[in-house]
Amino acid sequence: MRHSAVLSVAVLTLSSLTAVAQSTPNTAKKPLQRYAPPPAAQTPPIHPNDKNPSSGTPPMGWNSWNFFAQRVTDQDIRNAADQLVASGMKDAGYIYVNIDDTWEGERDANGVLSSNSKFPDMKALADYVHSKGLKLGIYSSPGPKTCAGFEGSLDHEVQDAELYTSWGVDYLKYDLCSFRESVMATHAPDDKAAQMRMMIAAYEKMNKALKSTDRPIVYSLCQYGWDAVWEWGPNVGANLWRTTGDIQPNWQSIYSILNEQAGLARYAGPGHWNDPDMLEVGNGRLTLAENRTHFSMWAMLAAPLLAGNDLLNMTPEVRSILTNRDVIAIDQDRLGREAMRAYSEGEVDVWARHLSGGALAVAVVNAGSDRYSTHPFYLSLAKLGLHGPLKGKDLWTGKETTLTDHMTLELASHDILLVRIPAAK
Ligand code: GLA
């Protein structure tokens, strides 16, 4: 079978799932129309003023919030930069070192913002990060205050964009926070639609401010997925937009965010990505299986891969998960098509992603708390539009594997089978 045939059969079947399921009462509650692949014409273009070619694939790096939260300091950022290099993560593609909330100080009489005492010299910090071949990210809010109560950018958008540029910032996460109460709820208390228009205008305002500088700055929207941000994010210059509330380092949070992504595939593409939040790999009490599944599925979703762990004290197991080149290659695949959830059976979900050149990635996730050998899962290749046997690579064992229709799979609790199937010859 030729490459295109494999691809089109799979696409055909993903769409035909819709038809089958529409006449099947017990699956009728799913938002079936979302299984349709994105019509090319509706995929938003890379925004016209894109000066940011690196966002052609999902951004990769590290962000301070998930591990350090409000405690982050200049030294932590330098350590993170050092460790990205020393651990091999930089070589694997992790380039952005992002300072999240709590770096902000006060504005002077002219409105110029300073960093606070935890960050004595932002320009020197940016120079340090750049000297390692990495890029620096920063954080602000369209409201008067950030989520942690520090100074936001309201009425200072151009001034702040110029400040970031003067420091050498390469990435901005712009977090709604107090804009909601201080502006939206205050100016249009009973008019939700007007509130949403204000929010969109605020994101567009910072987009214009960033574009008015000469520096390419990745623009990351953080407003928790409200008002179908995936529909308008690209129009306000967003390279990525959060699709959910805050992730936590536990299975419930990760799995519920994963499920919220089903149906959003059509909105992502080169230069504009759905962001199911930063990685918790290596944080909390996640098991190795949970870390693997989290990382694999964020790669399947073409999510930004922003590690959020303590890089100085990373275990070899966590490091090898975060630097699995085969899994990273799925995330960074140049076709930029997100995975779709093809089907679920009981506590097992099967996702598939089209890759460039006609290759495919298939992920099987056991979301259950057990998987006894008396209850194997039977993989249906037919439901993926595929015919076995199919040779591929198991991306966690690194070994060749063969998928056959109705094969039995016994996955440990919260573990994943992730297989890349090359294009058929
Ligand atoms: C919000 C965001 C988080 C983080 C914090 C910082 O909760 O969603 O990712 O940036 O603010 O205060």
Short mmCIF file of C-alpha atoms and ligand atoms in Angstrom, two decimals:
data_model
loop_
_atom_site.label_atom_id
_atom_site.label_comp_id
_atom_site.label_asym_id
_atom_site.label_seq_id
_atom_site.Cartn_x
_atom_site.Cartn_y
_atom_site.Cartn_z
CA MET A 1 0.00 0.00 0.00
CA ARG A 2 1.36 3.45 -0.83
CA HIS A 3 1.95 6.09 1.85
CA SER A 4 -0.95 8.23 0.80
CA ALA A 5 -3.25 5.24 0.88
CA VAL A 6 -2.38 4.48 4.49
CA LEU A 7 -2.97 8.10 5.38
CA SER A 8 -6.21 8.43 3.51
CA VAL A 9 -7.59 5.15 4.80
CA ALA A 10 -6.87 6.29 8.33
CA VAL A 11 -8.45 9.67 7.70
CA LEU A 12 -11.42 8.07 6.04
CA THR A 13 -11.94 5.80 8.96
CA LEU A 14 -11.53 8.52 11.56
CA SER A 15 -14.30 10.40 9.75
CA SER A 16 -16.33 7.29 9.26
CA LEU A 17 -16.19 6.72 13.01
CA THR A 18 -18.50 9.67 13.15
CA ALA A 19 -21.05 7.99 10.99
CA VAL A 20 -20.86 4.69 12.86
CA ALA A 21 -21.03 6.33 16.24
CA GLN A 22 -23.95 8.55 15.30
CA SER A 23 -26.14 5.52 15.03
CA THR A 24 -24.73 3.96 18.19
CA PRO A 25 -26.56 5.28 21.26
CA ASN A 26 -23.90 4.55 23.88
CA THR A 27 -21.25 6.63 22.12
CA ALA A 28 -23.59 9.40 21.04
CA LYS A 29 -22.60 11.66 23.94
CA LYS A 30 -19.14 12.26 22.49
CA PRO A 31 -18.56 15.42 20.42
CA LEU A 32 -18.21 13.34 17.28
CA GLN A 33 -17.93 16.09 14.75
CA ARG A 34 -14.60 16.91 16.34
CA TYR A 35 -13.04 13.71 15.03
CA ALA A 36 -13.04 15.13 11.52
CA PRO A 37 -9.57 16.15 10.43
CA PRO A 38 -9.04 19.86 9.91
CA PRO A 39 -10.07 21.11 6.49
CA ALA A 40 -6.91 22.75 5.22
CA ALA A 41 -8.69 25.97 4.31
CA GLN A 42 -9.79 26.52 7.91
CA THR A 43 -6.37 26.09 9.41
CA PRO A 44 -5.20 29.57 10.36
CA PRO A 45 -2.00 30.68 8.67
CA ILE A 46 1.16 31.45 10.57
CA HIS A 47 0.44 35.02 11.55
CA PRO A 48 1.48 37.48 8.89
CA ASN A 49 4.08 39.33 10.95
CA ASP A 50 5.70 36.16 12.11
CA LYS A 51 9.27 37.03 12.91
CA ASN A 52 9.60 33.91 14.89
CA PRO A 53 10.54 30.95 12.78
CA SER A 54 11.43 28.87 15.85
CA SER A 55 7.74 28.63 16.70
CA GLY A 56 7.24 26.63 13.50
CA THR A 57 7.38 23.60 15.77
CA PRO A 58 6.09 23.62 19.36
CA PRO A 59 8.45 25.60 21.63
CA MET A 60 10.66 23.51 23.93
CA GLY A 61 12.38 24.61 27.11
CA TRP A 62 11.90 24.92 30.83
CA ASN A 63 9.67 27.16 32.98
CA SER A 64 10.18 28.04 36.64
CA TRP A 65 6.59 27.84 37.90
CA ASN A 66 5.82 24.14 38.35
CA PHE A 67 8.75 23.54 40.67
CA PHE A 68 9.84 26.90 42.12
CA ALA A 69 6.55 28.85 41.97
CA GLN A 70 7.02 32.14 43.88
CA ARG A 71 10.47 31.21 45.22
CA VAL A 72 12.28 31.48 41.89
CA THR A 73 15.47 33.60 41.83
CA ASP A 74 18.10 34.73 39.34
CA GLN A 75 20.34 31.90 40.56
CA ASP A 76 17.64 29.29 39.88
CA ILE A 77 17.37 30.52 36.29
CA ARG A 78 21.15 30.37 35.83
CA ASN A 79 21.18 26.87 37.32
CA ALA A 80 18.39 25.82 34.98
CA ALA A 81 20.35 27.14 31.98
CA ASP A 82 23.48 25.29 33.15
CA GLN A 83 21.56 22.09 33.70
CA LEU A 84 19.78 22.22 30.35
CA VAL A 85 23.24 22.15 28.80
CA ALA A 86 24.81 19.61 31.18
CA SER A 87 21.90 17.16 31.04
CA GLY A 88 21.79 17.01 27.26
CA MET A 89 18.34 18.60 27.23
CA LYS A 90 19.55 21.57 25.21
CA ASP A 91 20.92 19.21 22.57
CA ALA A 92 17.57 17.42 22.56
CA GLY A 93 15.82 20.72 21.73
CA TYR A 94 15.02 22.46 25.04
CA ILE A 95 15.97 26.04 24.25
CA TYR A 96 13.75 28.44 26.23
CA VAL A 97 14.47 29.21 29.88
CA ASN A 98 11.32 30.88 31.07
CA ILE A 99 10.92 32.99 34.20
CA ASP A 100 7.31 32.76 35.33
CA ASP A 101 5.54 35.05 37.81
CA THR A 102 7.20 36.91 40.75
CA TRP A 103 10.16 38.59 39.05
CA GLU A 104 8.39 41.97 38.87
CA GLY A 105 9.35 45.02 40.96
CA GLU A 106 7.94 48.57 40.94
CA ARG A 107 7.40 51.17 38.24
CA ASP A 108 9.28 54.47 38.45
CA ALA A 109 7.70 57.90 37.94
CA ASN A 110 7.85 57.37 34.17
CA GLY A 111 6.16 54.01 34.39
CA VAL A 112 9.32 52.03 33.67
CA LEU A 113 9.20 48.68 35.42
CA SER A 114 12.12 47.16 37.32
CA SER A 115 12.71 43.61 38.35
CA ASN A 116 12.60 42.92 42.10
CA SER A 117 15.47 42.03 44.42
CA LYS A 118 15.33 38.33 43.45
CA PHE A 119 16.40 39.40 39.95
CA PRO A 120 19.00 42.13 40.42
CA ASP A 121 19.98 42.50 36.76
CA MET A 122 17.71 41.14 34.05
CA LYS A 123 19.98 42.19 31.19
CA ALA A 124 22.91 40.34 32.76
CA LEU A 125 20.70 37.30 33.30
CA ALA A 126 19.54 37.36 29.67
CA ASP A 127 23.15 37.66 28.52
CA TYR A 128 24.07 34.66 30.65
CA VAL A 129 21.24 32.55 29.24
CA HIS A 130 22.12 33.60 25.70
CA SER A 131 25.80 32.80 26.29
CA LYS A 132 24.72 29.17 26.75
CA GLY A 133 23.00 29.15 23.37
CA LEU A 134 19.58 29.34 25.06
CA LYS A 135 16.74 31.87 24.99
CA LEU A 136 15.02 33.74 27.82
CA GLY A 137 11.30 33.86 28.51
CA ILE A 138 9.41 36.18 30.82
CA TYR A 139 5.89 36.57 32.20
CA SER A 140 3.29 39.31 32.61
CA SER A 141 -0.44 40.00 32.69
CA PRO A 142 -2.77 42.31 30.74
CA GLY A 143 -4.25 43.25 34.12
CA PRO A 144 -2.91 45.64 36.76
CA LYS A 145 -1.55 42.69 38.75
CA THR A 146 -0.23 39.25 37.90
CA CYS A 147 -1.78 36.12 39.37
CA ALA A 148 0.71 36.25 42.26
CA GLY A 149 -0.13 39.93 42.87
CA PHE A 150 2.92 41.50 41.22
CA GLU A 151 2.94 44.39 38.75
CA GLY A 152 1.05 43.67 35.49
CA SER A 153 1.24 45.45 32.12
CA LEU A 154 -2.14 47.24 32.00
CA ASP A 155 -1.64 50.62 30.26
CA HIS A 156 2.10 49.92 29.93
CA GLU A 157 2.07 47.41 27.10
CA VAL A 158 4.39 49.24 24.69
CA GLN A 159 6.68 50.32 27.49
CA ASP A 160 6.95 46.73 28.77
CA ALA A 161 7.48 45.26 25.31
CA GLU A 162 10.34 47.75 24.81
CA LEU A 163 11.74 46.85 28.21
CA TYR A 164 11.73 43.14 27.39
CA THR A 165 13.43 43.90 24.10
CA SER A 166 16.11 45.97 25.82
CA TRP A 167 16.86 43.04 28.12
CA GLY A 168 16.90 40.51 25.27
CA VAL A 169 13.74 38.58 26.10
CA ASP A 170 12.67 35.96 23.53
CA TYR A 171 9.35 34.69 24.86
CA LEU A 172 6.39 36.21 26.74
CA LYS A 173 3.72 34.31 28.66
CA TYR A 174 0.81 36.72 29.09
CA ASP A 175 -1.53 35.59 31.85
CA LEU A 176 -5.07 37.01 32.18
CA CYS A 177 -5.19 37.09 36.02
CA SER A 178 -6.51 40.39 37.41
CA PHE A 179 -7.67 41.68 34.01
CA ARG A 180 -10.78 39.62 34.60
CA GLU A 181 -11.92 41.38 37.77
CA SER A 182 -10.29 44.78 37.30
CA VAL A 183 -11.34 45.36 33.70
CA MET A 184 -13.80 42.79 32.35
CA ALA A 185 -16.06 42.45 35.38
CA THR A 186 -15.75 46.12 36.30
CA HIS A 187 -16.53 47.60 32.88
CA ALA A 188 -19.14 45.10 31.67
CA PRO A 189 -20.43 43.30 34.77
CA ASP A 190 -23.46 41.77 33.09
CA ASP A 191 -22.25 41.36 29.56
CA LYS A 192 -20.19 38.25 29.03
CA ALA A 193 -19.76 38.87 25.31
CA ALA A 194 -18.43 42.38 25.94
CA GLN A 195 -16.06 40.95 28.54
CA MET A 196 -14.68 38.48 26.03
CA ARG A 197 -14.17 41.24 23.46
CA MET A 198 -12.18 43.21 26.06
CA MET A 199 -10.04 40.18 26.74
CA ILE A 200 -9.32 39.60 23.05
CA ALA A 201 -8.52 43.31 22.59
CA ALA A 202 -6.07 43.15 25.50
CA TYR A 203 -4.23 40.23 23.92
CA GLU A 204 -4.18 42.01 20.58
CA LYS A 205 -2.80 45.14 22.25
CA MET A 206 0.22 43.27 23.58
CA ASN A 207 0.61 41.52 20.23
CA LYS A 208 0.88 44.92 18.52
CA ALA A 209 3.31 46.12 21.18
CA LEU A 210 5.53 43.07 20.68
CA LYS A 211 5.37 43.39 16.91
CA SER A 212 6.33 47.06 17.14
CA THR A 213 9.70 46.00 18.52
CA ASP A 214 12.30 44.52 16.22
CA ARG A 215 12.74 41.42 18.31
CA PRO A 216 11.13 38.08 17.52
CA ILE A 217 9.29 37.17 20.73
CA VAL A 218 7.24 34.00 21.08
CA TYR A 219 3.77 35.03 22.29
CA SER A 220 2.15 32.62 24.75
CA LEU A 221 -1.45 33.28 25.82
CA CYS A 222 -2.56 32.09 29.23
CA GLN A 223 -6.27 32.57 29.89
CA TYR A 224 -7.08 28.96 30.76
CA GLY A 225 -8.87 28.13 27.49
CA TRP A 226 -11.78 30.55 27.92
CA ASP A 227 -13.98 31.70 25.09
CA ALA A 228 -12.63 29.09 22.66
CA VAL A 229 -9.24 30.80 22.53
CA TRP A 230 -8.12 28.30 19.87
CA GLU A 231 -10.51 30.05 17.45
CA TRP A 232 -9.11 33.56 17.88
CA GLY A 233 -5.62 33.01 19.34
CA PRO A 234 -3.87 32.94 15.94
CA ASN A 235 -5.58 36.22 14.99
CA VAL A 236 -3.99 38.02 17.94
CA GLY A 237 -0.56 36.70 17.03
CA ALA A 238 -0.44 33.87 19.55
CA ASN A 239 2.12 31.15 18.95
CA LEU A 240 0.48 29.12 21.68
CA TRP A 241 -2.50 29.40 23.98
CA ARG A 242 -3.35 27.56 27.15
CA THR A 243 -6.36 25.30 26.72
CA THR A 244 -6.89 24.46 30.39
CA GLY A 245 -6.60 25.54 33.99
CA ASP A 246 -3.38 24.91 35.90
CA ILE A 247 -1.81 21.48 35.72
CA GLN A 248 -0.86 19.68 38.95
CA PRO A 249 1.70 16.91 39.43
CA ASN A 250 -0.80 14.10 39.80
CA TRP A 251 -2.44 11.61 37.46
CA GLN A 252 -5.98 12.99 37.87
CA SER A 253 -4.92 16.43 36.71
CA ILE A 254 -2.84 15.16 33.80
CA TYR A 255 -5.45 12.70 32.59
CA SER A 256 -8.31 15.14 32.83
CA ILE A 257 -6.33 17.75 30.86
CA LEU A 258 -5.51 15.10 28.27
CA ASN A 259 -9.19 14.33 27.79
CA GLU A 260 -10.05 18.00 27.43
CA GLN A 261 -7.76 18.11 24.38
CA ALA A 262 -9.86 15.68 22.35
CA GLY A 263 -11.44 17.80 19.64
CA LEU A 264 -8.84 20.58 19.56
CA ALA A 265 -6.51 19.02 16.97
CA ARG A 266 -7.81 21.04 14.06
CA TYR A 267 -6.84 24.33 15.67
CA ALA A 268 -3.12 23.61 16.01
CA GLY A 269 -0.52 23.78 13.29
CA PRO A 270 2.91 25.19 12.52
CA GLY A 271 3.41 28.43 14.47
CA HIS A 272 0.19 28.20 16.51
CA TRP A 273 -0.23 25.51 19.13
CA ASN A 274 -2.68 24.34 21.74
CA ASP A 275 -0.96 24.45 25.13
CA PRO A 276 -2.26 21.90 27.66
CA ASP A 277 0.12 23.51 30.21
CA MET A 278 3.71 22.93 31.18
CA LEU A 279 5.16 19.53 31.95
CA GLU A 280 5.05 18.02 35.43
CA VAL A 281 7.45 15.21 34.45
CA GLY A 282 9.67 14.59 37.49
CA ASN A 283 7.43 16.50 39.89
CA GLY A 284 5.23 15.37 42.78
CA ARG A 285 4.77 11.65 43.20
CA LEU A 286 4.22 10.74 39.59
CA THR A 287 5.31 7.18 38.86
CA LEU A 288 7.65 6.48 35.97
CA ALA A 289 4.70 5.10 34.01
CA GLU A 290 2.76 8.33 34.64
CA ASN A 291 5.77 10.44 33.66
CA ARG A 292 6.13 8.42 30.44
CA THR A 293 2.45 8.70 29.59
CA HIS A 294 2.34 12.43 30.36
CA PHE A 295 5.40 13.12 28.20
CA SER A 296 4.27 10.83 25.37
CA MET A 297 0.79 12.32 25.20
CA TRP A 298 2.03 15.92 25.29
CA ALA A 299 4.22 14.93 22.33
CA MET A 300 1.23 13.34 20.59
CA LEU A 301 -0.67 16.61 21.17
CA ALA A 302 2.11 18.67 19.56
CA ALA A 303 2.19 20.53 22.86
CA PRO A 304 4.92 22.96 23.83
CA LEU A 305 7.40 20.85 25.83
CA LEU A 306 8.29 23.10 28.74
CA ALA A 307 9.83 21.01 31.49
CA GLY A 308 8.94 22.20 34.98
CA ASN A 309 11.07 20.04 37.24
CA ASP A 310 14.10 20.62 39.47
CA LEU A 311 16.85 20.18 36.91
CA LEU A 312 19.62 20.29 39.53
CA ASN A 313 18.25 17.20 41.23
CA MET A 314 16.82 15.30 38.28
CA THR A 315 16.99 11.50 38.45
CA PRO A 316 18.52 9.60 35.52
CA GLU A 317 15.09 8.04 34.83
CA VAL A 318 13.39 11.43 34.53
CA ARG A 319 16.23 12.73 32.41
CA SER A 320 15.91 9.81 30.04
CA ILE A 321 12.17 10.40 29.69
CA LEU A 322 12.64 14.11 28.96
CA THR A 323 15.40 13.42 26.43
CA ASN A 324 13.80 10.52 24.56
CA ARG A 325 14.58 11.73 21.04
CA ASP A 326 12.05 9.48 19.37
CA VAL A 327 9.23 10.93 21.47
CA ILE A 328 10.50 14.48 20.99
CA ALA A 329 10.52 13.83 17.24
CA ILE A 330 6.80 13.05 17.42
CA ASP A 331 6.18 16.38 19.16
CA GLN A 332 8.35 18.29 16.71
CA ASP A 333 7.10 16.57 13.57
CA ARG A 334 7.06 19.19 10.86
CA LEU A 335 3.58 18.34 9.64
CA GLY A 336 2.32 19.85 12.90
CA ARG A 337 -0.85 17.74 13.11
CA GLU A 338 -2.02 16.94 16.61
CA ALA A 339 -3.15 13.46 17.59
CA MET A 340 -6.85 12.63 17.71
CA ARG A 341 -8.44 10.28 20.16
CA ALA A 342 -9.51 7.50 17.82
CA TYR A 343 -11.46 5.45 20.34
CA SER A 344 -11.80 4.50 23.99
CA GLU A 345 -12.79 1.16 25.42
CA GLY A 346 -13.35 0.90 29.11
CA GLU A 347 -10.33 2.45 30.73
CA VAL A 348 -8.10 2.31 27.66
CA ASP A 349 -7.74 5.15 25.15
CA VAL A 350 -6.22 4.91 21.70
CA TRP A 351 -4.86 8.04 20.06
CA ALA A 352 -3.34 8.38 16.59
CA ARG A 353 -1.27 11.08 14.99
CA HIS A 354 -0.38 11.60 11.33
CA LEU A 355 3.28 12.39 10.83
CA SER A 356 5.14 13.86 7.91
CA GLY A 357 5.89 11.59 4.99
CA GLY A 358 2.93 9.33 5.72
CA ALA A 359 4.19 7.87 9.01
CA LEU A 360 1.82 7.39 11.94
CA ALA A 361 2.12 7.36 15.72
CA VAL A 362 -0.27 5.26 17.77
CA ALA A 363 -0.60 5.62 21.54
CA VAL A 364 -2.52 3.25 23.79
CA VAL A 365 -3.07 4.56 27.33
CA ASN A 366 -4.24 2.50 30.25
CA ALA A 367 -6.03 5.02 32.45
CA GLY A 368 -7.24 2.36 34.85
CA SER A 369 -5.80 1.69 38.25
CA ASP A 370 -5.17 -1.98 37.35
CA ARG A 371 -4.61 -4.20 34.36
CA TYR A 372 -4.71 -7.85 35.17
CA SER A 373 -3.58 -10.45 32.69
CA THR A 374 -7.09 -11.88 32.86
CA HIS A 375 -8.34 -8.64 31.33
CA PRO A 376 -6.09 -7.85 28.37
CA PHE A 377 -6.99 -5.06 26.02
CA TYR A 378 -7.59 -6.05 22.38
CA LEU A 379 -6.23 -3.44 20.00
CA SER A 380 -8.46 -2.80 17.01
CA LEU A 381 -6.39 -1.71 14.04
CA ALA A 382 -9.58 -1.64 12.01
CA LYS A 383 -10.88 1.21 14.18
CA LEU A 384 -7.76 3.15 13.21
CA GLY A 385 -8.34 2.43 9.55
CA LEU A 386 -5.30 0.21 9.44
CA HIS A 387 -4.63 -3.36 8.40
CA GLY A 388 -2.07 -5.44 10.24
CA PRO A 389 0.45 -6.73 10.64
CA LEU A 390 2.25 -3.39 10.88
CA LYS A 391 5.86 -3.12 11.82
CA GLY A 392 6.88 -0.15 13.90
CA LYS A 393 9.13 1.00 16.71
CA ASP A 394 8.08 0.92 20.35
CA LEU A 395 9.39 4.32 21.40
CA TRP A 396 9.92 3.37 25.04
CA THR A 397 11.71 0.05 24.60
CA GLY A 398 13.39 1.22 21.41
CA LYS A 399 12.62 -2.17 19.89
CA GLU A 400 10.83 -3.14 16.73
CA THR A 401 7.30 -4.26 17.37
CA THR A 402 4.47 -5.57 15.21
CA LEU A 403 0.90 -4.44 15.62
CA THR A 404 -1.77 -6.87 14.57
CA ASP A 405 -5.52 -6.59 14.63
CA HIS A 406 -7.04 -7.80 17.92
CA MET A 407 -3.63 -8.30 19.48
CA THR A 408 -3.70 -8.45 23.24
CA LEU A 409 -1.98 -5.69 25.17
CA GLU A 410 -1.29 -5.75 28.87
CA LEU A 411 -0.30 -2.32 30.02
CA ALA A 412 0.55 -1.48 33.60
CA SER A 413 -1.68 1.04 35.31
CA HIS A 414 -1.27 4.55 33.82
CA ASP A 415 1.31 3.27 31.35
CA ILE A 416 1.44 3.75 27.61
CA LEU A 417 2.38 1.91 24.45
CA LEU A 418 3.72 4.42 21.96
CA VAL A 419 4.54 3.11 18.50
CA ARG A 420 5.79 4.91 15.43
CA ILE A 421 4.80 3.20 12.21
CA PRO A 422 6.88 4.31 9.25
CA ALA A 423 5.22 5.10 5.95
CA ALA A 424 4.41 1.94 4.03
CA LYS A 425 6.61 1.23 1.03
C1 GLA B 1 -1.52 31.22 36.70
C2 GLA B 1 -0.95 30.43 35.54
C3 GLA B 1 0.21 29.58 36.01
C4 GLA B 1 1.28 30.47 36.61
C5 GLA B 1 0.70 31.32 37.73
C6 GLA B 1 1.68 32.37 38.22
O1 GLA B 1 -2.08 30.41 37.68
O2 GLA B 1 -1.95 29.62 34.96
O3 GLA B 1 0.75 28.82 34.93
O4 GLA B 1 1.82 31.28 35.60
O5 GLA B 1 -0.47 32.01 37.29
O6 GLA B 1 1.14 33.20 39.19
#
